[in-house]
XYZ file of C-alpha atoms in Angstrom:
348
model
C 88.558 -0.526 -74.008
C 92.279 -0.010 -75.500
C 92.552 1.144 -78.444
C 94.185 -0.584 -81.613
C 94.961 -0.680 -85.130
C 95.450 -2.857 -88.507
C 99.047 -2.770 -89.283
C 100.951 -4.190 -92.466
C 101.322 -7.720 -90.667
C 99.762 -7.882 -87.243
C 97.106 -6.381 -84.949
C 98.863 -3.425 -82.136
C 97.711 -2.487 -79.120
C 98.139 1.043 -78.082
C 99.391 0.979 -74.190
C 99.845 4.415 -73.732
C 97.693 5.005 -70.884
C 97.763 7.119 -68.309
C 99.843 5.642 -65.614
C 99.240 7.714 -62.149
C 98.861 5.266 -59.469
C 96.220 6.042 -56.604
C 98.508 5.192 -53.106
C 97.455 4.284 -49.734
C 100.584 5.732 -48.225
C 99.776 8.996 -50.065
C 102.989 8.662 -51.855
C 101.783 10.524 -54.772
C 99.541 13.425 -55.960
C 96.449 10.844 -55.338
C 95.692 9.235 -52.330
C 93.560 6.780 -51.375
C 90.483 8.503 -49.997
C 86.555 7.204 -50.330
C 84.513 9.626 -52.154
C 87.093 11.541 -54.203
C 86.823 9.482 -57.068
C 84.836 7.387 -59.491
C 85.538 4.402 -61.855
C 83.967 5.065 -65.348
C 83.333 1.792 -67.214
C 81.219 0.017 -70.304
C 79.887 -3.560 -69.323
C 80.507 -3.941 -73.023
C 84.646 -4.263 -72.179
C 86.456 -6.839 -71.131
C 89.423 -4.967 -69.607
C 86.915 -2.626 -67.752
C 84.341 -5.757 -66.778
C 87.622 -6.676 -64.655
C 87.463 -3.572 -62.730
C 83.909 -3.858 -62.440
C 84.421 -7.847 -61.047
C 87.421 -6.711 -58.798
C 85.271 -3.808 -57.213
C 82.074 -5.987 -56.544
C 84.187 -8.593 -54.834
C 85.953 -7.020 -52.363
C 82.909 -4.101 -51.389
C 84.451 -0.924 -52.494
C 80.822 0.261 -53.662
C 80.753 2.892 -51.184
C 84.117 3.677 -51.383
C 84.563 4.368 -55.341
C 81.386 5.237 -56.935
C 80.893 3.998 -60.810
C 79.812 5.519 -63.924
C 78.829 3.110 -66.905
C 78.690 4.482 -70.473
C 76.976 2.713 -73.596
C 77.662 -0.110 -74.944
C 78.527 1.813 -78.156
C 81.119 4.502 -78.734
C 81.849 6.770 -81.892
C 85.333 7.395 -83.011
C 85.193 10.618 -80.602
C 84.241 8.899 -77.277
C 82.055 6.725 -74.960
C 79.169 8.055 -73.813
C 76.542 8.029 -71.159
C 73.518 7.045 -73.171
C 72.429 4.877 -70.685
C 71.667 7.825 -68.024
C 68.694 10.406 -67.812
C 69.428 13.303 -70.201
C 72.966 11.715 -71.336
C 74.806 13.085 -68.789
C 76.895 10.766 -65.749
C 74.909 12.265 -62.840
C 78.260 12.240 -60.682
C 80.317 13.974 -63.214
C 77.412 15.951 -65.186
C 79.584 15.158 -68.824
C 77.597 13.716 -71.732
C 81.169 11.540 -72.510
C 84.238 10.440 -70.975
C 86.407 12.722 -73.365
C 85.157 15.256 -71.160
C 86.992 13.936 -68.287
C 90.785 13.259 -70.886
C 90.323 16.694 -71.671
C 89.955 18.165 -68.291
C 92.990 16.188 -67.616
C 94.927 17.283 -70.842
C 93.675 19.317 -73.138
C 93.551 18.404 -76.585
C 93.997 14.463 -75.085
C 96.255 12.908 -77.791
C 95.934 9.260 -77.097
C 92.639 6.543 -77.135
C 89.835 8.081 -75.202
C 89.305 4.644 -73.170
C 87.682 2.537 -70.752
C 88.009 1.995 -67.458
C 88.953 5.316 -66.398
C 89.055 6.237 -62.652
C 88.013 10.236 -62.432
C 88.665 12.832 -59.679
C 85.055 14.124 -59.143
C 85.749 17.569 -57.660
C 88.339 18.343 -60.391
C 86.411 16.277 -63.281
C 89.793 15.159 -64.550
C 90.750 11.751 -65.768
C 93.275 9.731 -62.803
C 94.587 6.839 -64.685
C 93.072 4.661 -68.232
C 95.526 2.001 -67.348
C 93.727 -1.058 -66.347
C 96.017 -3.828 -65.256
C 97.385 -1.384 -62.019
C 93.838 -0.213 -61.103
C 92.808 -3.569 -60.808
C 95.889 -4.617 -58.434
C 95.904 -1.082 -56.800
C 91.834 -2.337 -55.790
C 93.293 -5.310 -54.352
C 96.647 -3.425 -52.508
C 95.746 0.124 -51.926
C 92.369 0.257 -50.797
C 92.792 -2.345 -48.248
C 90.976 -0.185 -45.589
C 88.280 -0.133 -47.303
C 87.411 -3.419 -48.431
C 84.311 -5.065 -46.805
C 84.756 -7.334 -44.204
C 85.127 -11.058 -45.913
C 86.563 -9.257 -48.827
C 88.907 -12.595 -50.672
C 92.375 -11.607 -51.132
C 92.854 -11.734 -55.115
C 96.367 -11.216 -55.418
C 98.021 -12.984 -52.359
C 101.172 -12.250 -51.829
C 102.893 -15.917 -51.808
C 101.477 -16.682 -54.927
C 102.551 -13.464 -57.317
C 106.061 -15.563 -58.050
C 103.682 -17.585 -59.572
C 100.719 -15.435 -60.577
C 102.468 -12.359 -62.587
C 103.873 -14.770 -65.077
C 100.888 -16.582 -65.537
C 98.694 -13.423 -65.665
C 101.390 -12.112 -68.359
C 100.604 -15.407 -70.918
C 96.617 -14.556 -70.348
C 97.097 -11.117 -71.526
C 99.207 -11.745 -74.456
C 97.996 -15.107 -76.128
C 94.677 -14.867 -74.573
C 92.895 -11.531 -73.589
C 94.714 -9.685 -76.372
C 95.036 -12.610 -78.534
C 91.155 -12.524 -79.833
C 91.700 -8.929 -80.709
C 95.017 -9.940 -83.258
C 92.534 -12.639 -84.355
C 89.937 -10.360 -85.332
C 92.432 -7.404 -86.236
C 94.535 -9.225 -88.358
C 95.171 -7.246 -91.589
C 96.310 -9.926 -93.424
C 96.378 -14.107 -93.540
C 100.094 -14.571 -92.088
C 99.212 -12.779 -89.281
C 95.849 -14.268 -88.590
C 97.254 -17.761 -88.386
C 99.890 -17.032 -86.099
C 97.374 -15.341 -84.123
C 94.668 -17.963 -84.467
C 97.884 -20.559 -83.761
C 98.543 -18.825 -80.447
C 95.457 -18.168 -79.237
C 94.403 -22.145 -79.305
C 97.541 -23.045 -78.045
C 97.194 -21.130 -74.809
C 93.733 -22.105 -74.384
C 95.299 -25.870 -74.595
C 97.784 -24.806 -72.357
C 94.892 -23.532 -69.741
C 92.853 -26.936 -70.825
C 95.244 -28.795 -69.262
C 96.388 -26.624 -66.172
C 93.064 -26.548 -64.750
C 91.932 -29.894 -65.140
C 93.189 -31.131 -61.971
C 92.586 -27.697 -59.918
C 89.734 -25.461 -59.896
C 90.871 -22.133 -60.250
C 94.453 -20.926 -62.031
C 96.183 -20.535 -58.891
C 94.962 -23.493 -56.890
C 91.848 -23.785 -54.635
C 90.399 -20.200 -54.487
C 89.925 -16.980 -56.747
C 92.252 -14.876 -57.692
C 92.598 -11.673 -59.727
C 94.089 -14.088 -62.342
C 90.824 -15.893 -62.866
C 88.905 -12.245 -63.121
C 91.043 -11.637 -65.877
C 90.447 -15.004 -67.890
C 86.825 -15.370 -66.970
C 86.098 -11.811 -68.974
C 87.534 -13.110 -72.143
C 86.447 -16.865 -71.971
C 82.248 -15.458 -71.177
C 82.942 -12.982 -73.984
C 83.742 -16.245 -76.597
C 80.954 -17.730 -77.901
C 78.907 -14.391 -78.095
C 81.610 -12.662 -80.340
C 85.008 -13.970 -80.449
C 84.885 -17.299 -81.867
C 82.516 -15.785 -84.782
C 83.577 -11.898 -84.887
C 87.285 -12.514 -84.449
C 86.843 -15.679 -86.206
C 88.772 -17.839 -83.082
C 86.555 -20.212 -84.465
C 88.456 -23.694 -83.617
C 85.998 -24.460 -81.351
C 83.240 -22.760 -79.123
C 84.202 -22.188 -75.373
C 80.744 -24.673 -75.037
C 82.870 -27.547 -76.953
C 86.387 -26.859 -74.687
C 85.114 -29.109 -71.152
C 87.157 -27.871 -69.085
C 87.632 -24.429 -69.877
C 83.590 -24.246 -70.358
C 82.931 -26.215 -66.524
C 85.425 -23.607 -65.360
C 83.703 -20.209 -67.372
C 80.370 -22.001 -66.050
C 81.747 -22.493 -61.960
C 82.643 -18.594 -62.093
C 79.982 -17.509 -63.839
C 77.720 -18.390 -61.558
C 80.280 -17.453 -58.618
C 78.655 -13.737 -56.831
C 80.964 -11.382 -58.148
C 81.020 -12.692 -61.967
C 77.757 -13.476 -63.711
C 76.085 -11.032 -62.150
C 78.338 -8.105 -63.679
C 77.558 -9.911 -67.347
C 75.607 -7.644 -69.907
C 75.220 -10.271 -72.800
C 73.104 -7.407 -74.882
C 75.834 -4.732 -74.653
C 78.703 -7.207 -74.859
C 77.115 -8.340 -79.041
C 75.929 -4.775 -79.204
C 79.048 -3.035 -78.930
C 81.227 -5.454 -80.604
C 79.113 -6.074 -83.758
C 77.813 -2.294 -84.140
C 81.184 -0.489 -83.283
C 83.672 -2.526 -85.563
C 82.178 -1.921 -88.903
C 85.260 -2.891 -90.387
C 84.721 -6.635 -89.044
C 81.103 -6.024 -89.520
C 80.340 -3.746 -92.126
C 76.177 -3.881 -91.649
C 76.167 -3.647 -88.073
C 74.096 -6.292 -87.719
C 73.512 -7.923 -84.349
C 73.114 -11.284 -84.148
C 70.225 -13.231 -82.250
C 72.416 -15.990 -80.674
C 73.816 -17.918 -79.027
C 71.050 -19.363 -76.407
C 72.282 -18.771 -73.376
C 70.590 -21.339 -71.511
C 73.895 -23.462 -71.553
C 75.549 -21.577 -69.304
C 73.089 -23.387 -66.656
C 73.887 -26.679 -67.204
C 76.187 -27.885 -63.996
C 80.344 -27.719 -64.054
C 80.815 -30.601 -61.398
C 83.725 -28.380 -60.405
C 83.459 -28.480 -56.507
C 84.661 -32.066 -57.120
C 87.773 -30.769 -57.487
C 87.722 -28.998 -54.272
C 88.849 -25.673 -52.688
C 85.847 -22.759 -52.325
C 85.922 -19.307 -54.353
C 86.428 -16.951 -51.328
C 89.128 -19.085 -49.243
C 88.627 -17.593 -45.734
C 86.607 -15.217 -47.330
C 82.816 -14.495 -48.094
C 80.623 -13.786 -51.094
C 79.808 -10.301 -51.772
C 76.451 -8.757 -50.408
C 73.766 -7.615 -52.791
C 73.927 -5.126 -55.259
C 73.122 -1.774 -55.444
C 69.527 -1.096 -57.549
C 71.553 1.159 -59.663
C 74.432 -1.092 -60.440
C 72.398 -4.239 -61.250
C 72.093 -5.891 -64.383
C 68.174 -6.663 -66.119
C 66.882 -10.042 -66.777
C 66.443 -8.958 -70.423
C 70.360 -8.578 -70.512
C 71.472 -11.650 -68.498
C 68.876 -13.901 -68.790
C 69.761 -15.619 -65.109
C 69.397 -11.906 -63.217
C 66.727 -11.594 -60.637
C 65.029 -9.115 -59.673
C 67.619 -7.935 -56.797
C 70.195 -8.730 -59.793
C 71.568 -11.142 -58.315
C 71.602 -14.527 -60.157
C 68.960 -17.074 -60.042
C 69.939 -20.661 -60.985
C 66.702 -22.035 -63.199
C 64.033 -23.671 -61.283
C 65.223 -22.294 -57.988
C 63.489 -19.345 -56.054
């Protein structure tokens, strides 16, 4: 996750990531080539969860292996709790630090996920999110499994890039200057601009079903992470509390149609989405307390979004099934089946 800070009047993001570019032309001191390295995330982030989204839809499993730390991190670094003995069996490092200071030593920025790693070296590629995500889409065509949708096509980016610019800034970043906000001034202009977008987005997808027309694109990966992320911790954490995503219809139908679109819902880790949140800002939440809700079962109710037309994969197919070691428990995501793929309730 980026890192950030209270500042005298508003919440600031630090970008200063680590901006290597992985090239399918070779271009540059990484190429593209399966095997060499792996994408290090946390279920628990947003900006990683895109990666994680972006990865499963177009089949680069076997192509780019991927580590998942914790849901919670210390000021130090994320960890790999989650594996036998602590360690990232790929890697063998108890933390991701271990991989920033391989790469630099004495790593002076946020220690952050996603990270993409060179496994032979150990050594941290590039933290910065938004170009991983596109260079998945670009770079790695080769690779991609056959049926893989094409997220980011290129006679919609006119289009798209501006669009995906207003998501990050009002939306995807604009629950963090919510919840950051060091004092009231800037919370209401935050709060102000947040619930303006989302009006904005209430009313552009009314009449289509996805942001850039009738299939999925990267753009919708990179709403859907915030928008399943808002009633679980936003709206009450980062007090965005207008309204609930369950009380906005149309943004809630269209969180509910990609949720339940292979790809999305089956990446969602409800239990270290609240877990990391509540435990790791103490600030927000001093006690660290977790809390029980919200009931989940909502997110089965039906969208009646295919009356609006178009399919999620265009020409496209769904992605396959998931690796056992990738999937996400029923205890997490209450709609995972065994094979983690989601199961819609009453269905087999």
């Amino acid at each position: 996750m980026a890192q950030g800070s209270y500042v005298e009047k508003s919440y600031e993001r630090d970008t200063r990531y680590i901006n290597d570019r992985i090239t399918a032309d070779g271009s540059g001191q990484w190429p593209v080539e399966p095997g060499r390295y792996r994408l290090v995330v946390s279920r628990a982030c947003p900006w990683a969860s895109r990666l994680v989204i972006t990865r499963r839809l177009l089949g680069l499993e076997d192509a780019i292996s991927m580590g998942v730390c914790g849901p919670t991190h210390d000021a130090d670094s994320w960890t790999f709790d989650l594996d036998p003995g602590g360690l990232d069996p790929v890697l063998k490092i108890p933390r991701i630090k271990d991989a920033y200071e391989k790469r630099e030593p004495g790593y002076p920025r946020g220690i952050t996920v996603p990270a993409i790693v060179e496994v032979s070296s150990g050594k941290v590629v590039t933290n910065d999110f938004a170009p991983m995500e596109l260079d998945l889409i670009t770079q790695w065509r080769d690779f991609q499994r056959t049926g893989a949708p094409d997220l980011y096509p290129e006679a919609l980016r006119h289009d798209m890039d501006p669009l995906m610019r207003r998501i990050y800034t009002e939306v995807n970043n604009g629950v963090y200057r919510c919840g950051f906000a060091g004092t009231q001034e800037a919370y209401d202009d935050a709060y102000q601009r947040l619930f303006t977008a989302l009006d904005w987005l209430t009313d552009h997808l009314r009449t289509r079903r996805y942001l850039m027309g009738e299939h999925i694109t990267v753009a919708d990966i990179r709403l859907f992470t915030t928008l399943v992320r808002f009633d679980p911790v936003y709206h009450g954490h980062f007090k965005a509390n207008r309204s609930k995503l369950s009380e906005m219809d149309v943004l809630w139908a269209y969180a509910r149609d990609l949720f339940w679109t292979p790809g999305f819902g089956d990446t969602v880790n409800f239990t270290h989405i609240k877990q990391h949140y509540y435990r790791v800002h103490r600030d927000i939440n001093p006690t660290g307390v977790v809390p029980g809700g919200p009931d989940l079962a909502n997110w089965a109710a039906p969208h009646g979004r295919e009356a609006l037309g178009g399919s999620p994969f265009g020409n496209g197919s769904a992605p396959g099934p998931i690796a056992p070691g990738e999937r996400v428990a029923a205890a997490d995501n209450p709609f995972s089946g065994p094979d983690g793929l989601l199961v819609y309730p009453g269905r087999s």
